[in-house]
Coordinates of C-alpha atoms in Angstrom, one line a residue:
M15 CA 128.5 -39.0 -11.1
T16 CA 125.7 -38.0 -8.6
Y17 CA 124.6 -40.0 -5.6
R18 CA 121.4 -39.3 -6.8
R19 CA 122.2 -41.0 -10.6
A20 CA 124.6 -43.6 -9.0
A21 CA 122.2 -44.9 -6.4
I22 CA 119.1 -46.7 -8.1
P23 CA 121.6 -48.2 -10.6
V24 CA 122.9 -49.8 -7.4
L25 CA 120.4 -50.1 -5.8
A26 CA 118.7 -52.5 -8.1
G27 CA 121.9 -54.9 -8.2
G28 CA 122.4 -55.0 -4.4
L29 CA 118.2 -55.9 -4.7
L30 CA 118.7 -58.2 -7.1
L31 CA 121.6 -60.4 -5.0
T32 CA 120.1 -60.6 -2.4
A33 CA 117.2 -61.7 -4.3
L34 CA 119.2 -64.3 -6.2
L35 CA 120.6 -65.8 -2.7
W36 CA 117.9 -66.3 -1.1
W37 CA 116.7 -68.1 -4.4
A38 CA 119.4 -70.3 -4.2
G39 CA 118.9 -71.1 -0.4
A40 CA 115.6 -71.1 -1.0
S41 CA 116.6 -73.8 -4.3
V42 CA 117.6 -76.4 -1.9
N43 CA 115.1 -78.8 -1.4
A44 CA 114.8 -79.3 -4.8
L45 CA 117.9 -81.2 -5.0
H46 CA 116.0 -83.4 -2.9
L47 CA 113.0 -84.4 -4.7
R48 CA 113.0 -87.6 -6.4
G49 CA 114.9 -88.5 -10.1
T50 CA 117.3 -85.1 -9.4
A51 CA 120.2 -87.7 -8.7
D52 CA 119.9 -89.3 -11.7
V53 CA 119.0 -86.5 -13.7
L54 CA 122.1 -84.5 -12.1
G55 CA 124.1 -87.5 -10.5
G56 CA 124.6 -88.0 -7.3
R57 CA 128.1 -86.1 -6.9
V58 CA 126.9 -82.9 -8.4
A59 CA 124.1 -83.0 -6.7
A60 CA 126.5 -83.0 -2.9
D61 CA 128.8 -80.4 -4.9
L62 CA 125.4 -78.4 -5.5
E63 CA 123.7 -78.5 -2.3
H64 CA 127.7 -77.8 -0.1
W65 CA 127.7 -75.1 -2.4
L66 CA 123.6 -73.5 -1.6
S67 CA 123.7 -74.7 2.0
P68 CA 125.1 -71.5 3.6
W69 CA 122.2 -69.6 2.7
S70 CA 119.6 -71.9 2.6
F71 CA 116.8 -71.5 6.3
D72 CA 116.3 -75.2 6.6
L73 CA 117.7 -76.2 9.8
P74 CA 121.5 -78.1 9.2
D75 CA 122.0 -81.3 11.1
P76 CA 124.1 -79.7 14.1
V77 CA 120.4 -77.3 14.5
R78 CA 118.0 -79.8 14.3
W79 CA 119.2 -82.5 16.0
G80 CA 123.1 -82.0 17.7
T81 CA 120.4 -79.8 20.4
G82 CA 118.4 -81.4 20.3
S83 CA 115.7 -79.0 18.9
V84 CA 113.7 -81.0 18.0
S85 CA 112.6 -84.0 19.7
A86 CA 112.6 -87.7 18.1
S87 CA 108.5 -87.8 17.2
G88 CA 109.6 -84.2 14.7
D89 CA 108.2 -81.7 17.2
P90 CA 109.8 -79.0 18.2
G91 CA 111.6 -79.3 21.3
G92 CA 111.9 -77.7 24.9
T93 CA 113.1 -74.3 25.5
D94 CA 116.8 -74.3 24.9
G95 CA 115.8 -76.3 21.0
S96 CA 114.0 -73.4 20.4
R97 CA 116.5 -70.9 21.2
Y98 CA 118.4 -72.3 19.0
V99 CA 116.8 -72.8 16.3
A100 CA 116.0 -68.8 16.8
L101 CA 119.6 -68.4 17.0
Y102 CA 119.8 -70.2 13.1
E103 CA 116.6 -68.3 11.6
T104 CA 118.3 -64.9 13.1
A105 CA 122.3 -66.0 12.0
M106 CA 120.3 -66.1 8.2
Q107 CA 118.5 -63.2 8.0
I108 CA 121.6 -61.1 9.2
R109 CA 123.2 -62.7 6.5
I110 CA 121.1 -62.3 3.4
A111 CA 120.4 -58.5 4.8
A112 CA 123.9 -57.8 5.2
V113 CA 125.0 -58.6 1.5
F114 CA 122.5 -55.8 0.0
A115 CA 123.7 -53.4 3.3
F116 CA 127.5 -54.4 2.4
F117 CA 126.4 -54.3 -1.4
V118 CA 125.4 -50.8 -1.8
P119 CA 127.9 -49.0 0.1
G120 CA 130.8 -50.4 -1.9
A121 CA 129.1 -50.6 -5.8
L122 CA 128.0 -47.5 -4.9
L123 CA 131.3 -45.4 -4.6
L124 CA 132.5 -47.5 -7.8
V125 CA 129.7 -46.8 -9.7
R126 CA 129.9 -43.1 -8.5
R127 CA 133.6 -43.1 -9.2
L128 CA 134.0 -45.6 -12.1
P129 CA 130.7 -44.4 -14.3
P130 CA 130.1 -46.8 -17.4
L131 CA 130.8 -44.8 -20.4
N132 CA 133.8 -43.3 -22.2
G133 CA 135.4 -46.2 -22.7
R134 CA 135.1 -47.5 -18.2
T135 CA 131.6 -50.6 -19.2
A136 CA 133.9 -53.6 -18.6
A137 CA 136.1 -51.7 -16.0
T138 CA 132.9 -50.8 -14.2
L139 CA 131.6 -54.3 -14.9
L140 CA 134.5 -55.8 -13.4
A141 CA 134.6 -53.8 -10.5
V142 CA 130.9 -54.5 -9.3
W143 CA 130.9 -57.4 -9.6
A144 CA 134.5 -58.1 -7.7
W145 CA 132.5 -56.2 -4.8
G146 CA 129.1 -57.9 -5.2
I147 CA 131.7 -61.6 -4.0
V148 CA 133.3 -59.5 -1.7
A149 CA 130.1 -58.3 -0.3
G150 CA 128.9 -61.7 -0.1
T151 CA 132.5 -62.8 1.8
L152 CA 131.4 -60.3 4.4
A153 CA 128.1 -61.3 5.1
V154 CA 128.9 -64.6 6.0
T155 CA 131.5 -64.0 8.2
V156 CA 129.6 -61.1 10.0
S157 CA 127.0 -64.1 10.3
A158 CA 128.8 -67.0 11.4
P159 CA 129.0 -65.8 15.2
W160 CA 125.2 -66.5 15.6
L161 CA 125.6 -69.8 13.4
I162 CA 128.1 -71.0 16.0
V163 CA 126.2 -70.4 18.7
A164 CA 123.4 -72.6 17.1
Q165 CA 125.1 -75.5 16.7
G166 CA 125.8 -75.1 19.9
R167 CA 129.5 -75.2 19.4
G168 CA 130.3 -71.3 20.3
S169 CA 133.0 -72.3 23.2
Y170 CA 135.5 -74.7 21.3
R171 CA 137.9 -72.9 18.7
F172 CA 135.4 -70.0 17.8
L173 CA 137.9 -68.2 16.2
P174 CA 138.9 -71.4 13.7
Q175 CA 135.1 -72.2 12.9
L176 CA 134.8 -68.3 12.2
A177 CA 137.8 -68.7 9.9
G178 CA 136.0 -71.9 8.6
M179 CA 132.5 -70.4 7.8
A180 CA 134.2 -67.2 6.2
S181 CA 134.5 -68.9 3.5
A182 CA 131.0 -70.6 2.8
G183 CA 129.1 -70.2 0.1
R184 CA 132.0 -68.6 -2.4
Q185 CA 130.5 -70.8 -5.1
I186 CA 127.6 -69.7 -5.6
L187 CA 128.0 -65.9 -5.1
V188 CA 130.1 -65.6 -7.9
I189 CA 127.3 -66.6 -10.3
T190 CA 124.4 -64.2 -8.6
A191 CA 127.1 -61.4 -8.1
L192 CA 128.3 -62.1 -11.3
V193 CA 124.1 -61.2 -13.2
A194 CA 124.1 -58.5 -10.4
A195 CA 126.8 -56.3 -12.1
V196 CA 125.2 -56.9 -15.6
V197 CA 122.2 -56.0 -14.3
T198 CA 124.4 -52.1 -12.4
V199 CA 125.7 -51.6 -15.1
L200 CA 122.9 -51.9 -18.2
T201 CA 120.8 -49.3 -15.6
A202 CA 123.7 -47.5 -14.5
R203 CA 124.3 -47.0 -18.3
V204 CA 120.9 -45.0 -18.8
T205 CA 120.7 -43.0 -15.1
V206 CA 124.6 -42.0 -16.8
K207 CA 122.8 -39.9 -19.8
G208 CA 122.3 -36.5 -19.4
A209 CA 125.0 -36.1 -16.5
G210 CA 127.4 -34.4 -18.1
E211 CA 130.4 -34.5 -19.2
L212 CA 132.5 -37.6 -17.4
P213 CA 136.3 -37.5 -19.4
R214 CA 138.7 -40.1 -18.3
T215 CA 141.9 -37.8 -16.1
A216 CA 145.1 -37.9 -18.4
V217 CA 147.7 -39.3 -15.4
P218 CA 151.3 -39.2 -16.1
A219 CA 152.4 -42.4 -17.0
G220 CA 156.1 -42.5 -14.7
P221 CA 154.2 -41.7 -11.5
A222 CA 150.7 -44.2 -12.8
R223 CA 153.6 -47.0 -12.9
L224 CA 155.8 -46.5 -9.7
A225 CA 152.2 -46.4 -7.7
A226 CA 150.8 -49.2 -10.1
T227 CA 154.4 -51.2 -9.0
T228 CA 154.7 -50.1 -5.5
G229 CA 150.9 -51.4 -5.0
T230 CA 151.2 -54.8 -6.8
L231 CA 154.6 -55.2 -4.3
V232 CA 152.1 -55.2 -1.7
V233 CA 149.7 -58.4 -3.4
A234 CA 153.7 -59.8 -4.1
L235 CA 154.0 -59.9 -0.4
S236 CA 150.6 -62.2 0.6
L237 CA 150.9 -64.0 -2.6
V238 CA 155.1 -64.9 -3.0
V239 CA 156.0 -64.7 0.6
L240 CA 153.1 -65.4 3.5
S241 CA 151.2 -68.1 1.5
Y242 CA 155.2 -69.7 1.5
Q243 CA 153.7 -73.3 3.2
R244 CA 156.9 -72.9 5.5
V245 CA 156.0 -69.2 6.4
A246 CA 151.7 -69.7 5.8
A247 CA 152.2 -73.1 8.3
E248 CA 154.0 -70.2 10.8
I249 CA 151.1 -67.8 10.5
Q250 CA 148.7 -70.5 10.9
G251 CA 150.4 -72.5 13.6
F252 CA 150.5 -68.6 15.8
S253 CA 148.6 -69.0 19.6
P254 CA 149.0 -66.8 22.2
A255 CA 148.0 -68.6 25.7
G256 CA 145.2 -67.8 27.1
G257 CA 141.7 -66.1 26.6
L258 CA 139.6 -65.9 23.8
L259 CA 142.8 -65.4 21.4
S260 CA 144.3 -68.8 22.1
E261 CA 144.3 -69.2 18.3
P262 CA 143.7 -66.9 15.6
G263 CA 146.3 -68.5 13.5
E264 CA 143.6 -69.8 11.1
L265 CA 141.9 -66.9 11.2
L266 CA 144.7 -65.0 10.3
R267 CA 145.5 -67.7 7.5
Q268 CA 142.0 -66.9 5.8
W269 CA 142.5 -62.7 5.7
L270 CA 146.3 -62.6 5.4
L271 CA 147.4 -65.6 2.7
L272 CA 146.2 -65.4 -0.8
G273 CA 147.1 -68.7 -1.3
G274 CA 149.4 -71.8 -0.3
W275 CA 152.6 -72.6 -2.8
D276 CA 156.1 -74.9 -2.2
G277 CA 158.8 -76.0 -4.4
P278 CA 158.5 -78.9 -7.4
A279 CA 159.2 -81.3 -4.4
G280 CA 158.2 -84.3 -6.5
T281 CA 156.7 -82.4 -9.8
P282 CA 158.1 -82.1 -13.4
L283 CA 159.4 -78.4 -13.7
D284 CA 157.6 -77.4 -16.1
R285 CA 154.1 -78.8 -15.0
W286 CA 154.9 -76.5 -11.1
L287 CA 155.9 -73.8 -13.4
L288 CA 152.0 -73.6 -15.3
Y289 CA 151.0 -73.7 -11.8
R290 CA 153.1 -71.1 -11.0
A291 CA 151.8 -69.2 -13.9
A292 CA 149.0 -68.3 -12.1
D293 CA 149.7 -66.6 -9.7
G294 CA 151.8 -64.1 -12.4
L295 CA 148.5 -63.7 -14.2
L296 CA 147.3 -62.2 -10.8
L297 CA 149.8 -60.3 -10.2
L298 CA 149.6 -59.0 -13.5
V299 CA 145.8 -58.4 -13.5
V300 CA 147.1 -56.3 -10.1
W301 CA 149.6 -54.2 -12.0
W302 CA 147.8 -53.5 -14.9
A303 CA 144.5 -52.7 -13.2
L304 CA 146.1 -50.6 -10.4
R305 CA 148.3 -48.9 -14.0
W306 CA 144.8 -47.4 -15.7
L307 CA 143.0 -47.2 -12.8
P308 CA 143.7 -43.1 -11.8
G309 CA 143.1 -42.9 -14.7
L310 CA 139.6 -44.2 -15.3
L311 CA 138.0 -42.5 -12.0
T312 CA 136.2 -39.4 -12.7
R313 CA 138.7 -38.0 -9.3
A314 CA 141.6 -41.0 -7.7
T315 CA 140.4 -40.3 -3.9
V316 CA 141.8 -43.2 -1.2
P317 CA 138.7 -44.3 -0.6
A318 CA 137.8 -45.0 -4.9
M319 CA 141.5 -46.2 -4.9
A320 CA 141.1 -49.0 -2.1
A321 CA 137.8 -50.6 -3.4
G322 CA 139.3 -50.7 -7.2
A323 CA 142.6 -52.2 -5.0
V324 CA 140.4 -54.4 -4.2
C325 CA 138.4 -55.1 -6.9
A326 CA 141.2 -55.7 -8.6
T327 CA 143.0 -58.3 -6.5
V328 CA 139.8 -60.1 -6.4
T329 CA 139.8 -60.2 -10.7
G330 CA 143.0 -61.5 -10.3
L331 CA 142.1 -63.6 -8.0
L332 CA 139.2 -65.3 -10.1
A333 CA 141.3 -64.9 -12.9
S334 CA 144.5 -67.2 -11.7
Q335 CA 142.0 -69.7 -10.4
L336 CA 140.5 -69.8 -13.8
L337 CA 143.5 -70.6 -15.4
R338 CA 144.1 -73.7 -12.6
I339 CA 141.3 -75.3 -13.6
A340 CA 141.9 -75.2 -16.9
L341 CA 145.1 -76.6 -16.2
D342 CA 143.8 -79.3 -14.3
A343 CA 140.8 -80.0 -17.0
A344 CA 143.6 -80.4 -19.6
D345 CA 145.8 -82.9 -17.2
S346 CA 142.9 -85.2 -16.1
G347 CA 140.5 -84.7 -19.9
M348 CA 137.6 -83.8 -17.0
R349 CA 137.4 -86.7 -15.3
W350 CA 136.4 -85.7 -11.9
G351 CA 133.5 -83.3 -13.7
L352 CA 133.6 -79.4 -14.3
V353 CA 131.5 -78.9 -11.2
Q354 CA 133.7 -80.9 -8.7
M355 CA 136.9 -79.2 -10.5
A356 CA 134.9 -75.1 -9.4
A357 CA 135.0 -76.3 -5.8
S358 CA 137.9 -73.9 -5.6
I359 CA 136.4 -70.9 -7.2
G360 CA 135.8 -67.9 -5.4
N361 CA 139.1 -68.9 -2.4
G362 CA 141.0 -66.1 -1.3
V363 CA 138.1 -62.9 -1.1
P364 CA 139.2 -62.0 2.5
A365 CA 142.4 -62.4 1.7
A366 CA 142.1 -60.5 -1.5
L367 CA 140.0 -57.7 0.4
T368 CA 142.8 -57.1 3.0
V369 CA 145.7 -56.9 0.5
G370 CA 143.8 -54.9 -2.0
S371 CA 142.6 -52.6 0.4
V372 CA 146.2 -51.9 1.5
A373 CA 147.6 -51.9 -1.8
G374 CA 144.8 -49.5 -3.2
V375 CA 146.0 -46.2 0.0
V376 CA 150.0 -46.9 -0.6
A377 CA 149.0 -46.8 -5.0
V378 CA 147.6 -43.6 -4.6
V379 CA 150.0 -42.2 -1.6
T380 CA 152.3 -43.6 -4.1
L381 CA 151.1 -41.3 -7.1
R382 CA 150.4 -38.1 -5.0
S383 CA 154.3 -38.3 -3.6
A384 CA 155.3 -38.7 -7.2
G385 CA 153.4 -36.2 -8.7
G386 CA 151.0 -37.9 -10.5
R387 CA 148.0 -36.3 -8.9
A388 CA 145.5 -35.5 -12.0
E389 CA 143.9 -32.2 -12.0
R390 CA 140.4 -31.6 -14.0
P391 CA 141.3 -29.3 -16.6
E392 CA 140.6 -25.5 -15.7
A393 CA 138.0 -23.0 -18.1
P394 CA 139.2 -21.3 -20.0
E395 CA 139.5 -17.2 -18.2
L396 CA 137.5 -15.1 -19.8
P397 CA 139.0 -11.9 -20.8
S398 CA 139.7 -8.9 -18.3
A399 CA 137.5 -6.1 -20.6
L400 CA 136.0 -5.7 -23.6
P401 CA 138.7 -5.3 -26.6
D402 CA 138.2 -0.7 -27.0
R403 CA 136.1 0.3 -29.6
P404 CA 138.0 2.2 -31.8
A405 CA 137.6 6.3 -31.1
A406 CA 134.4 7.8 -33.6
V407 CA 135.8 9.5 -36.4

């Protein structure tokens, strides 16, 4: 599939994702209308405001009051206050623009190497959906320094603040990225017509399984070993002395750990094993995706495999979180409500980006080393010469 055919659906999906996030941020004021809390409930309205606020251009209280940017009468304050407000507006502009900037290259690679035809439609939809979540997370991260400075706390625990902001707005990202992915895939199914044959490549089963296993082991290292609470505490407590990088432990935890778990102390063993099944589901999704990804791609290049592994890790992470939500709902009888129970959805995406990209590279290197590089089918050779004509009688 050419870049020109893939660019049209990707641009449409990127613009839609950006517009949806901007609209979601602009909808925060609707939650403050009279009667909204009565209809939705005070707790639900507060949770929705927490989900949407990271995408809102409205000044938060730390910027509005903490920096003196607005005086007691409601008028703008001095020059310093206006600078803080300008920093906040710049941060939000960077955040919205960065969503589009991060979504387009990754989705373009996925749609081109994983076109939605010949049984690839579901895989393309899941991959673009996961990449939309990754793009939003990266946009939040790169714009976070401006927001930290705008709140007047740029010199206090900068890296822990950056780690805390990297996971903001993730719940609404899951919904908007799904809508953008559906539009992207439907548009790609139209533009891919007439692109020629894009068959699925045959990959030997043995090398494909070995590559999937080695890639899954990389993810398991983060999920099982690094995410164990004692090891995670050591990572989070990592703090070399001196300078701006004096407290990188929280940032390392955000970008290296897919979760957190401990032994069944004070918890029934069957219930503990049931919740560990969610971790097993994550690894199963990753293994299954890496097993079939080389055959689904039109060409198993290193960038395509790395991006596909990232999307597989994010998809497995969402599947495990949905399973945990279902277990919590069955355990508590929906006492907390669906909105409150879905607060953890989208956690761990920065770690999935880091670990998944490494897993993809390891998988493709293993695949090629094991002799599983898929070759393009060659055209049949033409006869070297025309057959001799029968001699004239």
